[in-house]
Short mmCIF file of C-alpha atoms in Angstrom, two decimals:
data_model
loop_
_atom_site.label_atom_id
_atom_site.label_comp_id
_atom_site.label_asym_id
_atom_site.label_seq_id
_atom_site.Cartn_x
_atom_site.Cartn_y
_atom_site.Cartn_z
CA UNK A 829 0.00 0.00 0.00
CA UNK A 830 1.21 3.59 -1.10
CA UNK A 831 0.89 6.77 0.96
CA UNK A 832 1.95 10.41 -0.28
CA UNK A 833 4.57 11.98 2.21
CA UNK A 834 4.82 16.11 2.33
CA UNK A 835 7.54 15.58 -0.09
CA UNK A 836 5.47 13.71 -2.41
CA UNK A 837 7.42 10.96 -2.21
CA UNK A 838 5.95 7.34 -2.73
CA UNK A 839 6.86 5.27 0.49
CA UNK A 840 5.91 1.28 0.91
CA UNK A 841 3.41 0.69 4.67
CA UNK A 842 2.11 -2.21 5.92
CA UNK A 843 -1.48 -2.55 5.76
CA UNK A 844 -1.62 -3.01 10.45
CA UNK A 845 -0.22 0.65 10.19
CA UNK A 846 -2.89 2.15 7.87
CA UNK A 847 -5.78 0.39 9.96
CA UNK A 848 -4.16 1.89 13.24
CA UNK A 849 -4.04 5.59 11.41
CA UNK A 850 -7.65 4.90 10.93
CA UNK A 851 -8.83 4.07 14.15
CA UNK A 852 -6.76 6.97 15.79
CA UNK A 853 -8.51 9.02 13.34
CA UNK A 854 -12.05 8.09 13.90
CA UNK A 855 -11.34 8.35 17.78
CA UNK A 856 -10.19 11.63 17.50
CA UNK A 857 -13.51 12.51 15.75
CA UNK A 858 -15.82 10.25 17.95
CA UNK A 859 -14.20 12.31 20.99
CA UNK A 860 -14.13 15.61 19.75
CA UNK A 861 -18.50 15.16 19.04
CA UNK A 862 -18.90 13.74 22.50
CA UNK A 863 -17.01 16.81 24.09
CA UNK A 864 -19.16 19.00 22.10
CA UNK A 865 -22.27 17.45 23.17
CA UNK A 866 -20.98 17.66 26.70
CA UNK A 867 -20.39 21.00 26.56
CA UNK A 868 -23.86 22.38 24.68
CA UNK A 869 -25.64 19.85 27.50
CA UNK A 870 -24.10 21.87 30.62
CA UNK A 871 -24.25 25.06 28.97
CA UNK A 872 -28.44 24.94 28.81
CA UNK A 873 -30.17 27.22 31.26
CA UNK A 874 -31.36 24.95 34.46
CA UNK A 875 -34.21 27.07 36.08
CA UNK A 876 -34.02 25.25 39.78
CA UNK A 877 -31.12 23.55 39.80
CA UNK A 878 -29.87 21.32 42.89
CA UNK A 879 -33.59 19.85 43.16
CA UNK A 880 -33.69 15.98 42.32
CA UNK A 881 -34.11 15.02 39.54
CA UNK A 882 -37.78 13.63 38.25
CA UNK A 883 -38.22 10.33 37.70
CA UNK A 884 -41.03 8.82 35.13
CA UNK A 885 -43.09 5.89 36.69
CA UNK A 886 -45.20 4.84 33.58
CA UNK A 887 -44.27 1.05 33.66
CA UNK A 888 -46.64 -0.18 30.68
CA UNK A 889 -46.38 1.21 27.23
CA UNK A 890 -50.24 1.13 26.22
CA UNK A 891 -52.23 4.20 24.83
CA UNK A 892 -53.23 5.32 28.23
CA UNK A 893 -50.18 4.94 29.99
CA UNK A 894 -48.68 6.55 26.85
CA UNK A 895 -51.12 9.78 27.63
CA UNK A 896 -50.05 10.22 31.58
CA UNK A 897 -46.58 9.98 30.47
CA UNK A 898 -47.10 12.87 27.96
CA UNK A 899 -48.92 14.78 30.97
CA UNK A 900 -46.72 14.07 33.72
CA UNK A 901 -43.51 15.13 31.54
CA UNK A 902 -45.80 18.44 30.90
CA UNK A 903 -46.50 18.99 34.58
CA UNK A 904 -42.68 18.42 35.27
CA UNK A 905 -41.82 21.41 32.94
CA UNK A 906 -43.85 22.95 34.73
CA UNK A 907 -43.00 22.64 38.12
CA UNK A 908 -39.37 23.26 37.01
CA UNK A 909 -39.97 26.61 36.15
CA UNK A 910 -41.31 27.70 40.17
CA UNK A 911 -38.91 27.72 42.94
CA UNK A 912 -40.83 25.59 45.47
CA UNK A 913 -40.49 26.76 49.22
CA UNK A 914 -39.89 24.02 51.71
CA UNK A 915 -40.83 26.58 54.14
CA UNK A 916 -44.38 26.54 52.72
CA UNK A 917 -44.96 22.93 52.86
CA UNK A 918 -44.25 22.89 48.70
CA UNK A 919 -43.72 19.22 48.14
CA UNK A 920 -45.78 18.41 44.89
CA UNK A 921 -47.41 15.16 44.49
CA UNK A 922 -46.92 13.71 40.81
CA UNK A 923 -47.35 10.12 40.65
CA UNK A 924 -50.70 9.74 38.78
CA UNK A 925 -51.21 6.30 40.51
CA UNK A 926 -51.33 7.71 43.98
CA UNK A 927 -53.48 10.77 43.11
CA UNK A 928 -55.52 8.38 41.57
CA UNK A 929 -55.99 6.47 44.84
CA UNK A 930 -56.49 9.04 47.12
CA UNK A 931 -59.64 10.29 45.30
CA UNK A 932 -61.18 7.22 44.80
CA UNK A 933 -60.52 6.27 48.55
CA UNK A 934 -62.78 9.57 49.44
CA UNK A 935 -65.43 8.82 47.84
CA UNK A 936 -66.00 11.87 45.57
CA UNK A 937 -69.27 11.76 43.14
CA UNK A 938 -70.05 14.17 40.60
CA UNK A 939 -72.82 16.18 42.89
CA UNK A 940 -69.95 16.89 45.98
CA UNK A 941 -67.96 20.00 46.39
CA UNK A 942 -64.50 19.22 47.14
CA UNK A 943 -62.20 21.63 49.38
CA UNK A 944 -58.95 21.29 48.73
CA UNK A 945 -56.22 22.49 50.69
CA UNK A 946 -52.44 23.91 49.56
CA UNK A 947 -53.27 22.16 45.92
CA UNK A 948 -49.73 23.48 44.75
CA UNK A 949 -49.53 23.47 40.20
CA UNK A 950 -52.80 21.92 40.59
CA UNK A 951 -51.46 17.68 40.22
CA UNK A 952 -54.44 16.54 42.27
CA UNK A 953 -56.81 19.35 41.70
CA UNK A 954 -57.13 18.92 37.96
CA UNK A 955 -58.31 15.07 39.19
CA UNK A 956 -60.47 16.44 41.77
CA UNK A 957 -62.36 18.32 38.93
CA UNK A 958 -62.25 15.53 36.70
CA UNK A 959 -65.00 13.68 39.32
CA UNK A 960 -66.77 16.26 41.37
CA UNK A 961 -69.11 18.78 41.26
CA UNK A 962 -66.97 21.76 41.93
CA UNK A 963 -63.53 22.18 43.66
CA UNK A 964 -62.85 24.97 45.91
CA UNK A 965 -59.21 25.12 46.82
CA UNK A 966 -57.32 27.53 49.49
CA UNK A 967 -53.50 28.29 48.14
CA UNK A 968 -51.18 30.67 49.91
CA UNK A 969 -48.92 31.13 46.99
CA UNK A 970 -49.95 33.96 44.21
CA UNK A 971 -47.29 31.77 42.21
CA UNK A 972 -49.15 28.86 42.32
CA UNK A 973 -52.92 30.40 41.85
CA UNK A 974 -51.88 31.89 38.19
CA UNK A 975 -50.15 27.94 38.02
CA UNK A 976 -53.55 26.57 38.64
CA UNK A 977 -56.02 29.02 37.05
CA UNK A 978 -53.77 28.59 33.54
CA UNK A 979 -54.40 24.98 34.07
CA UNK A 980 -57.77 24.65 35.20
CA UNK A 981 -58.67 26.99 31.49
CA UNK A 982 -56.99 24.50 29.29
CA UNK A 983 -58.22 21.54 30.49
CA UNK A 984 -61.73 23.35 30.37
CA UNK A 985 -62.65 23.93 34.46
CA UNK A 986 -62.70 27.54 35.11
CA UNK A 987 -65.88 27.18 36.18
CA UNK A 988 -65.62 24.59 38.56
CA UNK A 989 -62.85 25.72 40.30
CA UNK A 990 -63.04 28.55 43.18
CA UNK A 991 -59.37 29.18 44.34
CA UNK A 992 -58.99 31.40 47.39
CA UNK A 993 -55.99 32.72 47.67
CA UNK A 994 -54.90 32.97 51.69
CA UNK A 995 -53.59 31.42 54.77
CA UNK A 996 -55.72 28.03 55.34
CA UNK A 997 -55.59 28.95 58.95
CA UNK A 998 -57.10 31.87 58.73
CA UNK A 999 -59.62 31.45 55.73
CA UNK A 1000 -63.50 30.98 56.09
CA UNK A 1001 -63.98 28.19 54.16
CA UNK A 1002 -67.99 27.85 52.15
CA UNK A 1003 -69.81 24.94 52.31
CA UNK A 1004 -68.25 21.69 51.27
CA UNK A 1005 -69.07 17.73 51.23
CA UNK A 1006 -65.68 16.31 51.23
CA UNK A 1007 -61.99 17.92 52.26
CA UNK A 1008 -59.32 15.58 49.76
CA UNK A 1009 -55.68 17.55 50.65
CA UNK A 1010 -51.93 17.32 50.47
CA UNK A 1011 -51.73 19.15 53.86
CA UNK A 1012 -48.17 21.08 54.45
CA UNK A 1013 -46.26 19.66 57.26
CA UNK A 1014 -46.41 22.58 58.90
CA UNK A 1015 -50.11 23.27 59.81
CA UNK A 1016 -51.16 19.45 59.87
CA UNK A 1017 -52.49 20.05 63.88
CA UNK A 1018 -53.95 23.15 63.64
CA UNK A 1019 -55.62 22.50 60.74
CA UNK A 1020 -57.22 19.47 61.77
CA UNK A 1021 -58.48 20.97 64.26
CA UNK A 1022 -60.01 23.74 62.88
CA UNK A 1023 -61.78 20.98 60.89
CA UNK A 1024 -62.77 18.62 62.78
CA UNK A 1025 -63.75 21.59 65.91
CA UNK A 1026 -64.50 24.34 63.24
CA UNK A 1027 -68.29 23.83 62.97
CA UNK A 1028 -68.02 22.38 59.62
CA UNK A 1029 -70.57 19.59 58.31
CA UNK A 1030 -69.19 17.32 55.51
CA UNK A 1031 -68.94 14.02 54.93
CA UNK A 1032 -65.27 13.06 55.54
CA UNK A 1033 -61.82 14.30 54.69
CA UNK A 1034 -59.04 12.33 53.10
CA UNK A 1035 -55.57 13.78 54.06
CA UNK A 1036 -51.94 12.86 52.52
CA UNK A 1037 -50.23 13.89 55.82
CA UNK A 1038 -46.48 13.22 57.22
CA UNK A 1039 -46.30 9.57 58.35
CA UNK A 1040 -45.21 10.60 61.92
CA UNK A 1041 -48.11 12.98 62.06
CA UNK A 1042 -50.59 10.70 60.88
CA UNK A 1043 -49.37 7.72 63.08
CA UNK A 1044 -50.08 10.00 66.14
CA UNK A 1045 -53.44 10.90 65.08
CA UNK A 1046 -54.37 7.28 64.51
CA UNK A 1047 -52.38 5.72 68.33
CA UNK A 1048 -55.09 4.30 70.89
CA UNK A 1049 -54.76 4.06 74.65
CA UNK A 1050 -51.88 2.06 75.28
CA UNK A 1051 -50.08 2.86 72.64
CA UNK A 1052 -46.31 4.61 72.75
CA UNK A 1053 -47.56 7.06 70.13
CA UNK A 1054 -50.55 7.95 72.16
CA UNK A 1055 -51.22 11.57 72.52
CA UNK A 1056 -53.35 14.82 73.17
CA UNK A 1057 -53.64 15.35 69.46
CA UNK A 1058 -55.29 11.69 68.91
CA UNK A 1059 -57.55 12.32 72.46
CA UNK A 1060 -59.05 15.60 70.92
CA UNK A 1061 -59.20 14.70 67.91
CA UNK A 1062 -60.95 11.10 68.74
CA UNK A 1063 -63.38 12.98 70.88
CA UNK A 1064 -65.78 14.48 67.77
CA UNK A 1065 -64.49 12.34 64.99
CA UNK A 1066 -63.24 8.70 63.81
CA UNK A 1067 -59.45 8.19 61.84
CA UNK A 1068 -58.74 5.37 59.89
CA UNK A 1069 -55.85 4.39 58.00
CA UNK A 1070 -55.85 4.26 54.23
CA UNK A 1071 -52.61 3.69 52.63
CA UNK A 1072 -48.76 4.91 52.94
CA UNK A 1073 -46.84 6.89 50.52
CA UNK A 1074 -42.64 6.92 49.53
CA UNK A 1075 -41.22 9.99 50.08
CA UNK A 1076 -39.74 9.87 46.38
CA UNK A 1077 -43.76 10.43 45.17
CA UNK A 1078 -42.49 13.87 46.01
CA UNK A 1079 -40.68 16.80 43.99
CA UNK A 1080 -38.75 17.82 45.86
CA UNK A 1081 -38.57 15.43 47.73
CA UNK A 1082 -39.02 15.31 51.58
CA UNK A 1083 -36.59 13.98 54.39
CA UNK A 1084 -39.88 11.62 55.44
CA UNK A 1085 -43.08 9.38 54.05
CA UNK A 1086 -46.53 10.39 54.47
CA UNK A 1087 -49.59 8.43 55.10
CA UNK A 1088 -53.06 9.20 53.36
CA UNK A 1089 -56.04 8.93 56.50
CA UNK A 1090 -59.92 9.35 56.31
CA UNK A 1091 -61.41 11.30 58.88
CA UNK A 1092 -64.96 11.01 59.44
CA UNK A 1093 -67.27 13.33 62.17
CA UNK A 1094 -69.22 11.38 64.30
CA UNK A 1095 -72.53 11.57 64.39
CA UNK A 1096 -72.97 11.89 68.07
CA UNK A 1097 -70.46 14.33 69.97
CA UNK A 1098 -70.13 14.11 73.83
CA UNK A 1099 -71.69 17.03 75.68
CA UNK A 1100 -68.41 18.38 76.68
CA UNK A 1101 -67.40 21.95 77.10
CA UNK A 1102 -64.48 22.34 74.80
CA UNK A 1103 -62.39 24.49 76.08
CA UNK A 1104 -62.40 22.79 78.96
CA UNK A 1105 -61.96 19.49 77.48
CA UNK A 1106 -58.99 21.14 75.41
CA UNK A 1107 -57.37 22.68 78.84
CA UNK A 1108 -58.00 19.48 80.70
CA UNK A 1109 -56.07 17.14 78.51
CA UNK A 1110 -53.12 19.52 78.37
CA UNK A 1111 -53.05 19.54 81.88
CA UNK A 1112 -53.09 15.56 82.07
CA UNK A 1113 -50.46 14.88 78.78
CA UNK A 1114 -48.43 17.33 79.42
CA UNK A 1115 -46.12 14.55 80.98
CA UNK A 1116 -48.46 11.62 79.43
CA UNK A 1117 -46.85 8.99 81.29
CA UNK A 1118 -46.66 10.94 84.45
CA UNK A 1119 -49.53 9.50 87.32
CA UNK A 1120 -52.70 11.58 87.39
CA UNK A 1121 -51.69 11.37 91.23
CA UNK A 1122 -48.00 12.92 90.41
CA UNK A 1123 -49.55 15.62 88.26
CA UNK A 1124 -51.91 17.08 90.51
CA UNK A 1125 -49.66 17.42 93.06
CA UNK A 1126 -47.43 19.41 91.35
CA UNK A 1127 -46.95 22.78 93.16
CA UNK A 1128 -47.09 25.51 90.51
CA UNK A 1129 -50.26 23.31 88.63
CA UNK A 1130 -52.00 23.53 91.89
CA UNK A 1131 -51.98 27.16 92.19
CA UNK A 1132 -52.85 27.70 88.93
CA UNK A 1133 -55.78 25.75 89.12
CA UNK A 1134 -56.92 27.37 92.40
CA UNK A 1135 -57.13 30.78 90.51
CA UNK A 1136 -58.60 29.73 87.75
CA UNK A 1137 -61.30 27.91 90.17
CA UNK A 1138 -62.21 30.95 92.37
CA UNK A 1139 -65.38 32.87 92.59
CA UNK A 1140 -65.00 35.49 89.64
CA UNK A 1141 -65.55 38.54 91.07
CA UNK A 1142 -63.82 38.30 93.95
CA UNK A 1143 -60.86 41.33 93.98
CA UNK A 1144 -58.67 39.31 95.86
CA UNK A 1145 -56.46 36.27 94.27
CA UNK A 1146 -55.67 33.26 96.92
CA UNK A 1147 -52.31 33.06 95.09
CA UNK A 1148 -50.82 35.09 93.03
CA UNK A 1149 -49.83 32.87 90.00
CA UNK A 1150 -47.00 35.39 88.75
CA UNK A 1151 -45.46 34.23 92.06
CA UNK A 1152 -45.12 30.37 90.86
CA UNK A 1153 -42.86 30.69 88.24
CA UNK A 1154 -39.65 29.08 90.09
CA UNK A 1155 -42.31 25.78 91.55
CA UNK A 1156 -41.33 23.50 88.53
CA UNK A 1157 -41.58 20.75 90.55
CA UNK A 1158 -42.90 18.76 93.62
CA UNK A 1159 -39.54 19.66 95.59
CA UNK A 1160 -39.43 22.86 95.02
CA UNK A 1161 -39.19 25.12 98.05
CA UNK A 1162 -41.87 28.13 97.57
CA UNK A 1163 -43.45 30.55 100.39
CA UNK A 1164 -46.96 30.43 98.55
CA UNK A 1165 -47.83 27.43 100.11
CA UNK A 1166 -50.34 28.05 102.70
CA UNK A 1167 -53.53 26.29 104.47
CA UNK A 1168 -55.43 27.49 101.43
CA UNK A 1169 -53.34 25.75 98.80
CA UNK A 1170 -52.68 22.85 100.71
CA UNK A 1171 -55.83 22.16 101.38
CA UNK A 1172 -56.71 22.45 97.40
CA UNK A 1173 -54.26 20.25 96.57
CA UNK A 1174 -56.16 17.46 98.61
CA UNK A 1175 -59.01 18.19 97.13
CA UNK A 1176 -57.99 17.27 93.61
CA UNK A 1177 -56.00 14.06 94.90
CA UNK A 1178 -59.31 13.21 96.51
CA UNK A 1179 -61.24 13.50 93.32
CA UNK A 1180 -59.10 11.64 90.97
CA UNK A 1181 -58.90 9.07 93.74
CA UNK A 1182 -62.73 8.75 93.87
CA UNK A 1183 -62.62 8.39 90.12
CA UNK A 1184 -59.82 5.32 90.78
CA UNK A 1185 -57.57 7.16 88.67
CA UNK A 1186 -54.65 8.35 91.29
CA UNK A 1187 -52.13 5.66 89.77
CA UNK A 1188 -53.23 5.70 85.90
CA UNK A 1189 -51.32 7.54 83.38
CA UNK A 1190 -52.80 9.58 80.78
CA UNK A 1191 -51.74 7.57 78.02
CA UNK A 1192 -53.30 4.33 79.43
CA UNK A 1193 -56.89 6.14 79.61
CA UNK A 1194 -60.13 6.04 76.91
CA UNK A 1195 -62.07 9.22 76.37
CA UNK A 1196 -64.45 8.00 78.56
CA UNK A 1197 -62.03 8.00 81.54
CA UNK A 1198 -61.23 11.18 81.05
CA UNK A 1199 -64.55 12.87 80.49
CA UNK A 1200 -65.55 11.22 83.68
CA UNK A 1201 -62.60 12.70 85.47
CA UNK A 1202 -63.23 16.19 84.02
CA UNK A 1203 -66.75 15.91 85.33
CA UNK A 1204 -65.74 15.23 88.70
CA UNK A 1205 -63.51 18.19 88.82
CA UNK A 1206 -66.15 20.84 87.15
CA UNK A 1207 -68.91 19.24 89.70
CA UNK A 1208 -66.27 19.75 92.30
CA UNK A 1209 -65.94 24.06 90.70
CA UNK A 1210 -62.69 23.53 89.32
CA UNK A 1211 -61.99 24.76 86.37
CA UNK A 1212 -59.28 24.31 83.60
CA UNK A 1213 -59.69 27.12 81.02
CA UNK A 1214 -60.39 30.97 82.17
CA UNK A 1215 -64.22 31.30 81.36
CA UNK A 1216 -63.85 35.02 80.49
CA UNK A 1217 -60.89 34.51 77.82
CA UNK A 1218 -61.69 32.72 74.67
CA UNK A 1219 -59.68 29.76 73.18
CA UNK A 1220 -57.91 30.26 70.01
CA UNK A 1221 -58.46 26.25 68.63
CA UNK A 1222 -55.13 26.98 66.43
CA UNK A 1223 -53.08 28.04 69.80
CA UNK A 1224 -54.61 24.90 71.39
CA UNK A 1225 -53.24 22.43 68.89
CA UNK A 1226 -50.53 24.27 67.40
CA UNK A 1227 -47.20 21.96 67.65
CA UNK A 1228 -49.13 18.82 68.34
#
């Protein structure tokens, strides 16, 4: 085989040498492309960059399937283009699967008005409208209303959709049959409380809430998760369990899982005085595995409870409560303590011992036990809650 030289000159090579020229030459090509190609790739614009990346869960490749995959790779564009605010509770839901079985768990029928709570770019809304009647849903984000009304027009349900645009916690909220919600973390108590306490008739809500939070809400007597948040709660409504959810359903995603529960009012509601339900069982789990016994004997608790207790009217305090701020404990030395107080704090031993309770822990006890107990106490004129201040039901659950 011949090759020309610079000098023109005819020169003799073996044919191993001209493949290897060859292949050194198509390398350098092949590696030149795949630098450029690099290059234009990291150069493109990334509008949120650091969030994880999405990942497509269409597993069969059939005409439907086909259609969700178009949609979801649509709603990803989307959400790429908003900076989502942890702070806010902004963890989007986008696995059509899941959405899908949260609304059919609630029940939803084309005559029901759904309210929906932080909907977000609208994932689980657009499904909401899809089934019901109309769709009122509460966002806090001005972002994500214009997100939601743009997507609500082209799929053709601007008017079935009523978006209110403020805090859920302080919103009135109209008349609705069914609450289906992908509650931020951050208002989960108080805003099942303003629910379930709030005066509101419907039918039952379906929540996607943290998995801690929701395995709380649905702990019984007895159980290590048992709390005030499940007693209140439990009190005016029943919580079942409906399914769990992976955290990586999420962009972005969150540090934990989340559980989907169905809360339903009861019919029937005890004939309770709230706020002193609500003051009573803050008073008991504040140390839930404390004795009833230990609790009530507690220094700076007993004097509290002896002004709250008095005759209103009276100008004259038994204690002065400003003055128990040091008594953090049974041991504590404090000059407060006279006859008065003393003889108080046998009072409320003596109750709780007529009720059999003096060695049972909060956490052990039904509803029933407890109601009992608070009825012994109110019989008795002591009181929990200051009758001449409202209570704020968000301060009363708030970090539950």
């Amino acid at each position: 085989m011949f090759v020309i030289n610079k000098a023109l000159n005819f020169q003799t090579v073996s044919p191993q040498t001209s493949m290897l020229q060859c292949a050194k030459s198509s390398i350098n090509h092949r590696s030149k492309y795949i630098l450029r190609q690099l290059l234009l790739k990291f150069q493109q614009p990334h509008a949120n960059y650091g969030r994880p990346p999405f990942n497509n869960r269409c597993y069969n490749d059939d005409d439907e399937n086909n259609v969700n995959r178009h949609v979801r790779k649509k709603n990803e564009n989307q959400d790429d283009r908003l900076q989502l605010y942890k702070s806010l509770g902004q963890h989007l839901l986008t696995n059509p699967r899941v959405i899908d079985s949260i609304v059919n768990s609630s029940g939803v029928g084309p005559d029901d008005t759904v309210l929906e709570i932080g909907p977000g770019t609208g994932n689980l809304t657009i499904r909401l409208l899809e089934a019901a009647k109309k769709v009122v849903a509460v966002e806090v984000d001005n972002r994500m209303v214009e997100v939601l009304k743009n997507r609500a027009s082209e799929c053709g349900f601007c008017e079935k959709l009523t978006i209110i645009c403020k805090d859920a916690l302080k919103a009135d909220f109209p008349d609705f049959d069914l609450v289906v919600a992908n509650i931020p973390y951050g208002i989960s108590s108080p805003l099942v409380a303003k629910l379930v306490f709030g005066g509101y008739h419907f039918r039952n809500a379906t929540l996607l809430l943290q998995k801690e939070f929701a395995t709380r809400l649905l702990a019984n007597p007895g159980d290590s998760e048992f709390n005030r948040l499940a007693v209140n709660v439990k009190l005016v409504a029943d919580v079942e369990h409906v399914m769990n959810v992976s955290k990586k359903e999420f962009v972005p995603i969150p540090k934990v899982d989340s559980s989907v529960v169905k809360i339903c009012l009861k019919t029937e509601i005890p004939d309770v005085n709230l706020n002193e339900w609500w003051a009573f069982t803050k008073t008991c789990f504040g140390k839930k595995n404390k004795t009833l016994g230990a609790t009530f004997r507690q220094k700076k608790k007993v004097a509290e409870l002896l002004n709250l207790s008095r005759f209103k009217g009276s100008s004259e305090d038994i204690v002065q409560h400003e003055s128990c701020n040091e008594c953090d404990n049974e041991e504590d030395e404090c000059n407060i303590l006279g006859t008065d107080v003393n003889l108080f704090k046998e009072k409320l031993v003596g109750i709780i011992r007529t009720a059999g309770l003096e060695d049972k822990r909060p956490s052990k006890l039904s509803n029933e036990e407890l109601m009992y107990l608070l009825s012994l106490f109110n019989q008795a004129g002591i009181l929990f809650h200051d009758q001449e201040k409202p209570r704020d039901i968000n301060a009363s659950f708030a970090g539950l």
